[in-house]
PDB file of C-alpha atoms in Angstrom:
ATOM      1  CA  UNK A   1     -20.996 -98.760  65.555  1.00 73.00           C
ATOM      2  CA  UNK A   2     -18.748 -95.905  66.725  1.00 79.00           C
ATOM      3  CA  UNK A   3     -19.044 -92.941  64.356  1.00 81.00           C
ATOM      4  CA  UNK A   4     -16.855 -90.192  65.807  1.00 81.00           C
ATOM      5  CA  UNK A   5     -15.637 -88.607  69.040  1.00 84.00           C
ATOM      6  CA  UNK A   6     -17.877 -86.027  70.704  1.00 88.00           C
ATOM      7  CA  UNK A   7     -15.790 -82.954  71.447  1.00 90.00           C
ATOM      8  CA  UNK A   8     -16.833 -80.561  74.216  1.00 93.00           C
ATOM      9  CA  UNK A   9     -15.652 -77.018  74.899  1.00 95.00           C
ATOM     10  CA  UNK A  10     -15.885 -74.562  77.773  1.00 97.00           C
ATOM     11  CA  UNK A  11     -17.510 -71.370  76.509  1.00 97.00           C
ATOM     12  CA  UNK A  12     -19.368 -68.230  77.513  1.00 98.00           C
ATOM     13  CA  UNK A  13     -20.354 -64.901  76.024  1.00 98.00           C
ATOM     14  CA  UNK A  14     -17.401 -62.587  75.342  1.00 98.00           C
ATOM     15  CA  UNK A  15     -18.907 -60.186  77.907  1.00 97.00           C
ATOM     16  CA  UNK A  16     -18.758 -62.900  80.565  1.00 98.00           C
ATOM     17  CA  UNK A  17     -15.023 -63.427  79.993  1.00 98.00           C
ATOM     18  CA  UNK A  18     -14.503 -59.655  79.929  1.00 97.00           C
ATOM     19  CA  UNK A  19     -16.231 -59.385  83.320  1.00 97.00           C
ATOM     20  CA  UNK A  20     -14.561 -62.406  84.958  1.00 97.00           C
ATOM     21  CA  UNK A  21     -11.332 -62.760  82.997  1.00 96.00           C
ATOM     22  CA  UNK A  22     -10.470 -65.601  80.638  1.00 95.00           C
ATOM     23  CA  UNK A  23      -9.246 -68.663  82.554  1.00 97.00           C
ATOM     24  CA  UNK A  24      -5.719 -69.996  82.071  1.00 96.00           C
ATOM     25  CA  UNK A  25      -6.421 -73.360  83.773  1.00 96.00           C
ATOM     26  CA  UNK A  26      -9.624 -75.292  84.546  1.00 97.00           C
ATOM     27  CA  UNK A  27      -9.143 -74.454  88.255  1.00 96.00           C
ATOM     28  CA  UNK A  28      -9.864 -70.822  87.285  1.00 97.00           C
ATOM     29  CA  UNK A  29     -13.436 -71.868  86.441  1.00 97.00           C
ATOM     30  CA  UNK A  30     -14.057 -73.299  89.915  1.00 95.00           C
ATOM     31  CA  UNK A  31     -15.524 -70.066  91.332  1.00 95.00           C
ATOM     32  CA  UNK A  32     -17.507 -69.025  88.229  1.00 98.00           C
ATOM     33  CA  UNK A  33     -21.222 -69.790  87.671  1.00 98.00           C
ATOM     34  CA  UNK A  34     -21.737 -73.002  85.688  1.00 97.00           C
ATOM     35  CA  UNK A  35     -24.732 -73.726  83.499  1.00 97.00           C
ATOM     36  CA  UNK A  36     -24.931 -77.492  84.001  1.00 96.00           C
ATOM     37  CA  UNK A  37     -26.451 -80.316  81.999  1.00 95.00           C
ATOM     38  CA  UNK A  38     -28.678 -82.467  84.198  1.00 94.00           C
ATOM     39  CA  UNK A  39     -28.673 -85.842  82.430  1.00 89.00           C
ATOM     40  CA  UNK A  40     -25.317 -86.969  83.825  1.00 88.00           C
ATOM     41  CA  UNK A  41     -24.341 -88.699  87.070  1.00 86.00           C
ATOM     42  CA  UNK A  42     -22.892 -85.541  88.711  1.00 90.00           C
ATOM     43  CA  UNK A  43     -24.182 -82.433  86.894  1.00 89.00           C
ATOM     44  CA  UNK A  44     -21.860 -79.945  88.607  1.00 91.00           C
ATOM     45  CA  UNK A  45     -18.681 -82.040  88.372  1.00 94.00           C
ATOM     46  CA  UNK A  46     -16.660 -81.301  85.251  1.00 94.00           C
ATOM     47  CA  UNK A  47     -13.787 -83.685  84.415  1.00 94.00           C
ATOM     48  CA  UNK A  48     -10.919 -82.430  82.255  1.00 96.00           C
ATOM     49  CA  UNK A  49      -7.783 -83.798  80.643  1.00 96.00           C
ATOM     50  CA  UNK A  50      -4.881 -81.443  80.007  1.00 95.00           C
ATOM     51  CA  UNK A  51      -2.393 -81.282  77.166  1.00 92.00           C
ATOM     52  CA  UNK A  52       0.412 -82.678  79.345  1.00 89.00           C
ATOM     53  CA  UNK A  53      -1.558 -85.673  80.589  1.00 90.00           C
ATOM     54  CA  UNK A  54      -2.850 -83.886  83.693  1.00 93.00           C
ATOM     55  CA  UNK A  55      -6.462 -84.575  84.634  1.00 95.00           C
ATOM     56  CA  UNK A  56      -8.836 -83.416  87.310  1.00 96.00           C
ATOM     57  CA  UNK A  57     -12.366 -82.467  88.269  1.00 96.00           C
ATOM     58  CA  UNK A  58     -13.751 -79.026  89.034  1.00 96.00           C
ATOM     59  CA  UNK A  59     -17.072 -78.398  90.768  1.00 96.00           C
ATOM     60  CA  UNK A  60     -18.077 -74.776  90.144  1.00 97.00           C
ATOM     61  CA  UNK A  61     -21.215 -73.304  91.688  1.00 96.00           C
ATOM     62  CA  UNK A  62     -24.204 -74.227  89.518  1.00 96.00           C
ATOM     63  CA  UNK A  63     -26.264 -71.193  88.488  1.00 97.00           C
ATOM     64  CA  UNK A  64     -28.778 -73.196  86.437  1.00 95.00           C
ATOM     65  CA  UNK A  65     -29.343 -76.820  85.566  1.00 96.00           C
ATOM     66  CA  UNK A  66     -31.294 -78.116  82.566  1.00 96.00           C
ATOM     67  CA  UNK A  67     -31.697 -81.192  80.423  1.00 96.00           C
ATOM     68  CA  UNK A  68     -31.372 -79.230  77.175  1.00 95.00           C
ATOM     69  CA  UNK A  69     -27.948 -78.260  75.842  1.00 94.00           C
ATOM     70  CA  UNK A  70     -29.391 -75.689  73.407  1.00 95.00           C
ATOM     71  CA  UNK A  71     -31.077 -73.899  76.306  1.00 96.00           C
ATOM     72  CA  UNK A  72     -27.821 -73.880  78.307  1.00 97.00           C
ATOM     73  CA  UNK A  73     -25.876 -72.539  75.310  1.00 97.00           C
ATOM     74  CA  UNK A  74     -28.475 -69.764  74.882  1.00 97.00           C
ATOM     75  CA  UNK A  75     -28.158 -68.873  78.571  1.00 97.00           C
ATOM     76  CA  UNK A  76     -24.369 -68.732  78.213  1.00 97.00           C
ATOM     77  CA  UNK A  77     -24.699 -66.493  75.140  1.00 97.00           C
ATOM     78  CA  UNK A  78     -26.818 -64.169  77.309  1.00 97.00           C
ATOM     79  CA  UNK A  79     -24.024 -63.763  79.905  1.00 96.00           C
ATOM     80  CA  UNK A  80     -25.640 -65.994  82.554  1.00 96.00           C
ATOM     81  CA  UNK A  81     -22.570 -68.159  83.163  1.00 97.00           C
ATOM     82  CA  UNK A  82     -20.284 -70.546  81.358  1.00 98.00           C
ATOM     83  CA  UNK A  83     -21.183 -73.883  79.806  1.00 98.00           C
ATOM     84  CA  UNK A  84     -19.198 -76.967  78.930  1.00 96.00           C
ATOM     85  CA  UNK A  85     -21.005 -78.585  76.062  1.00 95.00           C
ATOM     86  CA  UNK A  86     -20.630 -80.546  72.853  1.00 94.00           C
ATOM     87  CA  UNK A  87     -19.503 -78.715  69.751  1.00 93.00           C
ATOM     88  CA  UNK A  88     -22.279 -80.341  67.712  1.00 92.00           C
ATOM     89  CA  UNK A  89     -24.737 -78.214  69.732  1.00 93.00           C
ATOM     90  CA  UNK A  90     -22.659 -75.053  70.089  1.00 95.00           C
ATOM     91  CA  UNK A  91     -20.746 -74.754  66.791  1.00 95.00           C
ATOM     92  CA  UNK A  92     -23.025 -72.082  65.285  1.00 95.00           C
ATOM     93  CA  UNK A  93     -22.820 -69.878  68.385  1.00 96.00           C
ATOM     94  CA  UNK A  94     -19.042 -70.361  68.496  1.00 96.00           C
ATOM     95  CA  UNK A  95     -18.628 -69.409  64.823  1.00 95.00           C
ATOM     96  CA  UNK A  96     -20.902 -66.364  65.137  1.00 96.00           C
ATOM     97  CA  UNK A  97     -19.017 -65.091  68.196  1.00 96.00           C
ATOM     98  CA  UNK A  98     -22.041 -65.377  70.502  1.00 97.00           C
ATOM     99  CA  UNK A  99     -19.947 -67.822  72.530  1.00 98.00           C
ATOM    100  CA  UNK A 100     -16.202 -67.637  73.014  1.00 97.00           C
ATOM    101  CA  UNK A 101     -14.340 -70.865  73.810  1.00 96.00           C
ATOM    102  CA  UNK A 102     -11.593 -70.979  76.432  1.00 97.00           C
ATOM    103  CA  UNK A 103      -9.023 -73.568  77.490  1.00 96.00           C
ATOM    104  CA  UNK A 104      -9.030 -75.111  74.019  1.00 92.00           C
ATOM    105  CA  UNK A 105      -6.008 -77.268  74.852  1.00 93.00           C
ATOM    106  CA  UNK A 106      -8.101 -79.195  77.386  1.00 95.00           C
ATOM    107  CA  UNK A 107     -10.527 -82.029  76.718  1.00 94.00           C
ATOM    108  CA  UNK A 108     -13.862 -82.034  78.557  1.00 93.00           C
ATOM    109  CA  UNK A 109     -15.381 -85.202  77.171  1.00 82.00           C
ATOM    110  CA  UNK A 110     -14.235 -88.657  76.276  1.00 79.00           C
ATOM    111  CA  UNK A 111     -17.468 -89.845  74.735  1.00 86.00           C
ATOM    112  CA  UNK A 112     -18.298 -90.859  71.192  1.00 86.00           C
ATOM    113  CA  UNK A 113     -21.256 -90.749  68.847  1.00 85.00           C
ATOM    114  CA  UNK A 114     -22.575 -94.245  68.130  1.00 85.00           C
ATOM    115  CA  UNK A 115     -25.055 -95.725  65.712  1.00 81.00           C
ATOM    116  CA  UNK A 116     -27.218 -98.117  67.723  1.00 83.00           C
ATOM    117  CA  UNK A 117     -29.290-100.949  66.326  1.00 78.00           C
ATOM    118  CA  UNK A 118     -30.960-103.981  67.947  1.00 78.00           C
ATOM    119  CA  UNK A 119     -28.349-106.549  69.007  1.00 77.00           C
ATOM    120  CA  UNK A 120     -30.727-109.423  68.398  1.00 70.00           C
ATOM    121  CA  UNK A 121     -30.589-109.021  64.625  1.00 73.00           C
ATOM    122  CA  UNK A 122     -27.822-109.167  62.091  1.00 80.00           C
ATOM    123  CA  UNK A 123     -27.516-105.679  60.519  1.00 80.00           C
ATOM    124  CA  UNK A 124     -28.806-105.539  56.970  1.00 85.00           C
ATOM    125  CA  UNK A 125     -26.555-104.616  54.065  1.00 89.00           C
ATOM    126  CA  UNK A 126     -28.394-101.280  53.849  1.00 89.00           C
ATOM    127  CA  UNK A 127     -27.738-100.525  57.537  1.00 84.00           C
ATOM    128  CA  UNK A 128     -24.071-101.511  57.205  1.00 84.00           C
ATOM    129  CA  UNK A 129     -23.712 -99.266  54.131  1.00 90.00           C
ATOM    130  CA  UNK A 130     -25.355 -96.377  56.002  1.00 87.00           C
ATOM    131  CA  UNK A 131     -23.115 -96.881  59.058  1.00 83.00           C
ATOM    132  CA  UNK A 132     -20.012 -97.018  56.855  1.00 86.00           C
ATOM    133  CA  UNK A 133     -20.992 -93.837  54.965  1.00 88.00           C
ATOM    134  CA  UNK A 134     -21.830 -91.859  58.104  1.00 84.00           C
ATOM    135  CA  UNK A 135     -18.719 -93.161  59.852  1.00 82.00           C
ATOM    136  CA  UNK A 136     -16.518 -92.126  56.921  1.00 84.00           C
ATOM    137  CA  UNK A 137     -18.091 -88.656  56.808  1.00 82.00           C
ATOM    138  CA  UNK A 138     -17.600 -87.968  60.528  1.00 79.00           C
ATOM    139  CA  UNK A 139     -14.583 -90.073  61.497  1.00 75.00           C
ATOM    140  CA  UNK A 140     -11.734 -87.567  61.139  1.00 72.00           C
ATOM    141  CA  UNK A 141     -13.268 -84.140  61.566  1.00 76.00           C
ATOM    142  CA  UNK A 142     -17.064 -83.738  61.699  1.00 83.00           C
ATOM    143  CA  UNK A 143     -18.319 -80.594  59.964  1.00 83.00           C
ATOM    144  CA  UNK A 144     -19.327 -79.045  63.302  1.00 88.00           C
ATOM    145  CA  UNK A 145     -15.701 -79.155  64.521  1.00 85.00           C
ATOM    146  CA  UNK A 146     -14.146 -77.657  61.364  1.00 84.00           C
ATOM    147  CA  UNK A 147     -12.264 -74.475  62.129  1.00 81.00           C
ATOM    148  CA  UNK A 148     -12.934 -74.543  65.873  1.00 77.00           C
ATOM    149  CA  UNK A 149      -9.296 -75.115  66.803  1.00 66.00           C
TER     150      UNK A 149
END
């Protein structure tokens, strides 16, 4: 069952943007050091969709690669590069100011959060009720996205 979209943002420490300048377009990130998530098909390739329907892929130089989004967000907060990651992992750092988002009019992910259960069985009434409650709570604006623009 689909629960909600997973929103991703491009972010880095304010000092990183002060040093390198805040980007105006995703192409401006192409020369900056990326902190990349490894559990994807092409870790250094970042797809984006723009507000006017434009889309593209950037492949910045990868400074570090890891299979842990929290670790990458911590590295970004320590001015090691920029990260493109899900708001459910980075919302606290974004709210505290440890990370500053950029290019907020662009989308970096088109994935969703799903509740998965064995397909061989009919879901129980309890599971359906749980899925409906969680889906209703997250469907429009999950708490981690509130106030992030």
